[in-house]
Coordinates of C-alpha atoms and ligand atoms in Angstrom, one line a residue:
M17 CA 9.4 160.8 131.9
S18 CA 10.5 161.6 128.9
D19 CA 8.5 162.1 125.9
D20 CA 9.8 161.1 122.3
R21 CA 7.8 163.8 120.8
V22 CA 8.9 166.7 122.8
P23 CA 12.8 166.9 121.1
L24 CA 15.9 166.3 123.3
V25 CA 17.3 169.6 122.3
E26 CA 15.6 172.8 120.5
L27 CA 17.7 175.9 119.6
T28 CA 15.0 178.4 118.5
E29 CA 16.4 181.6 116.7
A30 CA 19.4 181.5 119.2
T31 CA 21.6 184.7 118.8
K32 CA 24.7 185.2 120.4
I33 CA 26.9 189.0 120.2
Y34 CA 30.0 189.3 122.1
R35 CA 30.1 193.0 122.9
G36 CA 33.4 194.4 123.1
G37 CA 34.9 195.8 126.4
M38 CA 33.5 199.3 127.7
L39 CA 35.5 201.3 125.6
S40 CA 34.7 199.2 122.8
K41 CA 31.9 199.6 120.4
T42 CA 32.8 196.3 118.4
S43 CA 30.5 193.4 118.8
T44 CA 30.8 190.1 117.1
I45 CA 27.7 188.1 116.0
A46 CA 29.0 184.8 116.8
L47 CA 25.5 183.0 116.4
D48 CA 22.9 184.6 114.2
H49 CA 19.2 183.2 114.7
V50 CA 20.0 179.8 114.5
S51 CA 17.3 177.2 115.1
L52 CA 17.7 173.5 115.3
T53 CA 16.5 170.5 116.7
I54 CA 18.5 167.1 117.7
R55 CA 15.6 164.4 118.7
G56 CA 16.6 161.7 121.1
D57 CA 14.3 159.1 119.5
T58 CA 16.3 158.8 116.5
P59 CA 20.0 158.5 117.8
Q60 CA 22.4 160.2 115.0
V61 CA 26.0 161.5 114.6
V62 CA 25.2 165.2 113.8
S63 CA 28.2 167.6 112.6
V64 CA 28.8 170.8 112.6
V65 CA 31.5 171.9 110.3
G66 CA 32.9 175.3 109.4
E67 CA 35.9 177.3 109.4
S68 CA 37.7 178.6 112.5
G69 CA 35.3 181.3 113.9
S70 CA 32.3 180.7 112.2
G71 CA 30.7 180.1 116.0
K72 CA 30.7 176.4 116.4
S73 CA 32.0 176.4 120.0
T74 CA 29.5 179.3 120.7
L75 CA 26.6 176.6 119.6
A76 CA 28.4 173.9 121.7
S77 CA 28.5 176.2 125.0
L78 CA 24.9 177.2 124.5
L79 CA 23.7 173.9 124.4
L80 CA 25.7 172.9 127.3
G81 CA 24.6 176.0 129.1
F82 CA 27.7 177.4 129.9
I83 CA 26.4 180.5 127.9
A84 CA 23.1 182.0 127.6
P85 CA 21.6 183.2 124.1
T86 CA 21.3 186.8 123.8
E87 CA 18.2 186.6 122.0
G88 CA 16.5 183.0 121.2
T89 CA 15.8 180.4 123.5
V90 CA 17.9 176.9 124.0
R91 CA 15.6 173.9 125.7
F92 CA 16.2 170.5 126.6
Q93 CA 13.5 168.3 127.0
G94 CA 10.9 171.1 126.3
R95 CA 12.8 173.0 129.1
D96 CA 14.3 176.7 128.8
I97 CA 17.9 175.5 129.8
A98 CA 18.3 179.3 131.3
K99 CA 15.7 178.6 133.9
L100 CA 16.8 175.3 135.4
R101 CA 17.8 175.2 139.0
G102 CA 18.4 172.6 141.8
A103 CA 17.9 169.1 140.4
E104 CA 16.8 170.1 137.4
L105 CA 19.7 171.5 136.6
G106 CA 22.0 168.5 138.1
Q107 CA 20.0 166.2 135.5
F108 CA 20.7 168.1 132.5
R109 CA 24.5 168.3 133.8
R110 CA 24.4 165.0 133.7
E111 CA 22.5 164.0 130.8
V112 CA 24.5 166.6 128.5
Q113 CA 28.0 165.3 128.1
A114 CA 31.3 167.2 126.6
V115 CA 33.9 166.1 124.7
F116 CA 36.6 168.7 124.4
Q117 CA 39.5 169.0 122.2
D118 CA 42.6 168.6 124.6
P119 CA 41.9 165.8 127.0
F120 CA 45.3 166.5 128.7
S121 CA 43.8 169.6 130.6
V122 CA 40.9 167.2 132.2
F123 CA 43.7 164.8 133.8
N124 CA 45.7 165.3 136.5
P125 CA 49.2 164.2 135.9
F126 CA 49.6 163.2 139.7
Y127 CA 46.5 161.1 139.6
K128 CA 46.0 157.9 138.0
V129 CA 43.5 157.7 135.2
D130 CA 41.1 156.2 137.2
H131 CA 40.8 159.5 139.2
V132 CA 38.6 161.1 135.9
L133 CA 36.3 158.2 136.1
T134 CA 35.9 157.8 140.1
V135 CA 35.3 161.8 140.6
P136 CA 32.0 161.7 138.2
I137 CA 30.7 158.4 140.1
Q138 CA 31.2 160.2 143.3
K139 CA 29.7 163.4 142.2
F140 CA 26.6 161.9 140.9
K141 CA 26.5 159.1 143.3
L142 CA 26.3 156.4 140.7
A143 CA 27.6 153.7 142.6
R144 CA 26.6 152.1 146.1
S145 CA 29.9 149.8 146.8
T146 CA 33.7 149.7 145.4
A147 CA 32.7 146.9 143.5
Q148 CA 30.0 148.6 141.6
R149 CA 32.1 151.7 141.2
Q150 CA 34.9 149.4 139.7
E151 CA 32.2 147.4 137.7
M152 CA 31.2 150.7 135.7
M153 CA 34.5 151.6 135.4
I154 CA 35.3 148.6 133.3
T155 CA 31.7 148.8 131.3
A156 CA 32.5 152.3 130.3
L157 CA 36.1 151.6 129.6
E158 CA 35.1 148.4 127.1
A159 CA 32.3 150.2 125.4
V160 CA 35.0 152.7 124.1
G161 CA 37.1 149.8 123.0
L162 CA 39.6 150.4 125.9
R163 CA 41.6 147.5 127.9
P164 CA 40.4 148.4 131.2
D165 CA 43.5 146.1 132.7
E166 CA 45.3 148.3 130.7
T167 CA 43.7 151.6 131.5
L168 CA 43.4 151.5 134.8
G169 CA 46.2 151.9 137.5
R170 CA 48.1 154.0 134.7
Y171 CA 49.0 157.9 135.0
P172 CA 47.9 159.5 132.2
H173 CA 51.3 159.9 130.5
Q174 CA 51.2 156.3 130.1
L175 CA 48.8 156.4 127.9
S176 CA 48.1 157.6 124.3
G177 CA 46.4 160.7 123.2
G178 CA 44.0 158.7 121.5
Q179 CA 43.7 156.5 124.9
R180 CA 43.0 159.6 127.0
Q181 CA 40.5 160.8 124.6
R182 CA 38.6 157.4 124.9
V183 CA 39.0 157.6 128.6
I184 CA 37.0 160.9 128.3
V185 CA 34.3 159.6 126.0
A186 CA 34.3 156.7 128.8
R187 CA 33.6 158.6 131.5
A188 CA 30.9 160.8 129.2
L189 CA 28.7 157.5 128.9
M190 CA 29.1 156.2 132.8
L191 CA 26.4 159.2 133.1
K192 CA 24.3 157.7 130.8
P193 CA 23.9 161.1 128.7
K194 CA 21.2 161.7 126.6
L195 CA 23.2 163.9 124.4
I196 CA 27.3 163.9 123.8
I197 CA 29.0 167.2 122.3
A198 CA 32.1 166.8 120.9
D199 CA 33.9 169.8 120.4
E200 CA 36.8 169.2 118.0
P201 CA 37.3 166.4 119.8
V202 CA 40.1 164.8 117.7
S203 CA 42.2 167.8 116.5
M204 CA 44.7 168.0 118.8
V205 CA 46.0 164.1 118.6
D206 CA 47.9 162.2 116.1
A207 CA 46.1 161.6 112.7
S208 CA 46.9 158.0 113.3
L209 CA 44.8 158.1 116.4
R210 CA 42.1 160.2 114.9
A211 CA 40.3 157.2 113.4
T212 CA 40.2 155.1 116.7
I213 CA 38.3 158.1 118.6
L214 CA 36.0 158.9 116.3
E215 CA 35.3 155.1 115.9
S216 CA 34.5 154.9 119.7
L217 CA 32.3 157.9 119.3
R218 CA 30.2 155.9 116.7
T219 CA 30.1 152.9 118.7
V220 CA 28.6 154.7 121.7
N221 CA 26.0 156.3 119.2
R222 CA 25.2 152.6 117.4
T223 CA 25.2 150.7 120.8
L224 CA 24.1 153.0 123.6
N225 CA 21.8 155.1 121.2
V226 CA 23.1 158.1 122.5
P227 CA 22.7 161.1 119.8
I228 CA 26.3 163.2 119.1
L229 CA 26.7 166.5 118.2
Y230 CA 30.3 166.5 116.2
I231 CA 31.9 169.6 116.1
T232 CA 34.8 170.0 113.4
H233 CA 36.6 172.4 111.2
D234 CA 37.2 169.2 109.2
L235 CA 35.0 168.0 106.5
G236 CA 36.8 164.7 105.9
T237 CA 36.2 163.2 109.5
A238 CA 32.3 164.7 109.2
Y239 CA 31.9 162.6 106.2
H240 CA 33.1 159.6 107.8
V241 CA 31.3 159.7 111.2
S242 CA 28.3 161.4 110.9
D243 CA 24.9 161.1 109.2
H244 CA 23.6 164.7 109.1
I245 CA 25.7 167.9 108.7
L246 CA 25.3 171.5 109.1
V247 CA 27.4 173.8 107.6
M248 CA 28.2 177.0 109.4
Y249 CA 29.6 180.2 107.8
R250 CA 29.9 183.4 110.1
G251 CA 27.1 182.5 112.6
S252 CA 24.8 181.0 110.6
I253 CA 23.7 177.6 109.0
V254 CA 23.9 177.6 105.4
E255 CA 23.7 174.2 104.4
A256 CA 22.6 171.0 106.0
G257 CA 21.4 167.6 105.1
A258 CA 22.3 163.9 105.0
V259 CA 25.8 163.8 105.0
E260 CA 25.9 161.7 101.6
T261 CA 23.9 164.4 100.2
V262 CA 25.4 167.2 101.2
I263 CA 29.2 166.1 100.4
D264 CA 28.1 164.4 96.9
A265 CA 26.0 167.3 95.9
P266 CA 26.9 170.7 97.6
Q267 CA 24.6 173.2 96.7
H268 CA 25.6 176.1 99.1
P269 CA 28.4 177.8 97.3
Y270 CA 30.5 178.0 100.8
T271 CA 30.1 174.2 100.7
R272 CA 31.5 173.8 97.5
L273 CA 34.5 176.1 98.4
L274 CA 34.7 174.0 101.5
I275 CA 35.2 170.7 99.6
D276 CA 37.0 171.8 96.4
S277 CA 39.6 173.0 98.9
I278 CA 40.5 169.4 100.5
P279 CA 42.2 166.8 98.8
W280 CA 40.1 163.8 99.0
P281 CA 41.0 160.5 98.2
D282 CA 38.1 159.8 95.9
P283 CA 39.6 159.7 92.4
Q284 CA 36.1 160.7 91.3
Q285 CA 36.6 164.3 92.9
A286 CA 39.3 166.6 91.1
W287 CA 42.2 168.0 93.5
G288 CA 41.7 171.5 94.3
S289 CA 39.9 171.6 91.2
E290 CA 39.0 175.1 89.9
R291 CA 39.1 177.2 93.2
A292 CA 36.3 179.7 93.0
T293 CA 36.9 182.9 93.5
A294 CA 34.8 185.7 94.3
S295 CA 32.3 187.4 91.9
E296 CA 33.0 190.8 90.5
L297 CA 30.8 191.8 92.6
E298 CA 31.3 195.3 94.7
V299 CA 30.5 194.6 98.1
P300 CA 30.3 197.3 100.9
E301 CA 31.6 196.4 104.4
Q302 CA 28.2 196.5 105.9
H303 CA 25.2 195.4 104.0
P304 CA 22.0 193.2 105.4
G305 CA 22.3 190.6 102.7
C306 CA 24.2 187.6 102.9
R307 CA 27.2 187.0 104.9
F308 CA 29.1 185.1 102.5
A309 CA 28.3 187.5 99.4
D310 CA 31.9 188.9 99.5
R311 CA 33.7 185.8 98.7
C312 CA 30.8 184.2 96.7
P313 CA 31.4 183.2 93.1
A314 CA 28.1 183.5 92.3
A315 CA 26.9 186.7 94.7
E316 CA 24.7 188.8 92.5
A317 CA 23.3 192.6 93.6
H318 CA 20.0 191.1 95.1
C319 CA 22.1 189.0 97.4
L320 CA 22.9 192.1 99.5
D321 CA 19.5 193.2 100.3
A322 CA 18.6 190.7 102.8
P323 CA 19.5 187.6 104.3
P324 CA 18.6 184.3 102.2
P325 CA 16.2 182.0 103.6
N326 CA 16.6 178.3 103.6
Y327 CA 15.7 176.9 100.4
L328 CA 14.5 173.4 100.3
I329 CA 16.7 171.6 97.7
K330 CA 14.7 168.4 98.1
E331 CA 13.5 166.7 100.8
G332 CA 15.7 166.5 103.7
H333 CA 18.5 169.0 101.9
V334 CA 18.3 172.6 102.5
A335 CA 20.7 175.7 101.4
A336 CA 20.3 179.2 102.6
C337 CA 21.5 180.9 98.9
Y338 CA 19.8 182.6 96.7
L339 CA 20.5 180.5 93.6
Y340 CA 17.5 178.7 95.1
R341 CA 14.6 180.9 95.2
D342 CA 12.4 179.4 92.9
R343 CA 12.2 176.6 95.4
P344 CA 10.3 176.5 98.7
A345 CA 11.6 179.1 101.5
L346 CA 11.9 177.5 104.7
G347 CA 12.0 179.5 107.9
G348 CA 13.6 178.7 111.1
E349 CA 12.0 175.1 111.1
A350 CA 13.8 174.2 107.7
F351 CA 16.8 172.5 109.8
R352 CA 14.6 170.7 112.1
Q353 CA 13.4 168.8 109.3
V354 CA 16.3 168.3 107.9
L355 CA 17.1 166.3 111.1
A356 CA 14.1 164.7 111.6
T357 CA 14.6 163.3 107.9
E358 CA 15.9 159.5 108.2
S359 CA 19.3 159.5 106.6
P360 CA 20.2 157.0 104.4
S361 CA 22.9 155.7 106.3
S362 CA 21.3 155.7 109.7
S363 CA 19.1 152.7 109.0
Ligands
LIG420 P1 34.5 178.3 116.3 O1 34.3 177.4 117.4 O2 33.6 178.0 115.1 O3 36.0 178.7 116.0 P2 33.6 180.5 117.9 O4 32.2 180.1 118.3 O5 34.8 180.2 118.9 O6 33.9 180.0 116.7 O7 33.9 182.0 117.7 C1 32.8 182.6 116.8 C2 33.0 184.3 116.8 O8 32.7 184.3 118.2 C3 34.5 184.5 116.3 O9 34.2 185.8 115.9 C4 34.9 184.8 117.9 O10 36.1 185.6 117.8 C5 34.1 185.3 118.6 N1 34.4 184.8 120.0 C6 34.1 183.7 120.8 N2 33.9 183.3 122.0 C7 34.4 184.9 122.3 C8 34.4 185.6 123.7 N3 34.3 185.1 125.0 N4 34.5 186.9 123.6 C9 34.3 187.6 122.6 N5 34.0 187.0 121.3 C10 34.0 185.8 121.3
LIG421 MG1 35.8 176.2 118.2

């Protein structure tokens, strides 16, 4: 039985280092001591945003158990997922579902769309009869806003990109997941179809109470679908909080840069106003301090001494930047607290 006090997923000081080949001395710190908790009892949409290469997919792969952390642990309902075997591993594979960027790669063009739904039903023995199988598929398709009679019996190319991606969400749903991890689910579909896919994820979250980790490089869509947001920069979470708070009052210079660089439809927000430039500070290539220092307009010499801790801006809002060094500094538990705080939009 699941205990609601045990977090659904818990990352503790998780680090992932990709080493170069045998002859290469280079290694990439894709994820740098990231701690974070996703609870199952207050299902939210949590967005992870950051530019390409910031470690978002590495975070997703760790949470899905595709890769193991170099240091630290990833727990699912209190169990270290690296140690799951047999039935427990099977249950984990079923309960944590992924939706990826390219829905087309999941479909075999020679099989009808039904195939991607019937395979998991067979694999996980979800249905006892053909009638029950059919009913499951219909329920799942309807839950994501698709009309079963217009979806089943078709071939993948007969559906739009948005419909295909929603079939994938439906497939995830049939498995009654406890968490859905969606890594750039709309970045390869037409802008006009993005809204419907994101809407279906939001509906799944709201009506079926499934928490969703929505990974994107697009702050705009994150703003529309999520309750909380985590901003990543070069393997670290640099800011976190309720989405309105972070977007309306960003505290970390990197978040400010991200927000300033997109054309917001909101007239209150000036277009690309005062694009920040890096400070005059001379930043050596290697230093133990803040990884954003070389691009930061507010960088000062002391920023290069050690990585900034997570400062508490206010209840439920944290930023890892020395600009806030007069505030309370939190350790790895900082982002747990943020996500444990009710978002104003989730009530
Ligand atoms: P994002 O999803 O935010 O674009 P990734 O998690 O894919 O970022 O990558 C983070 C960093 O790790 C990047 O510098 C990337 O080049 C590196 N990286 C990712 N996967 C591998 C891999 N399999 N081998 C080596 N380096 C990798
Ligand atoms: Mg990625």
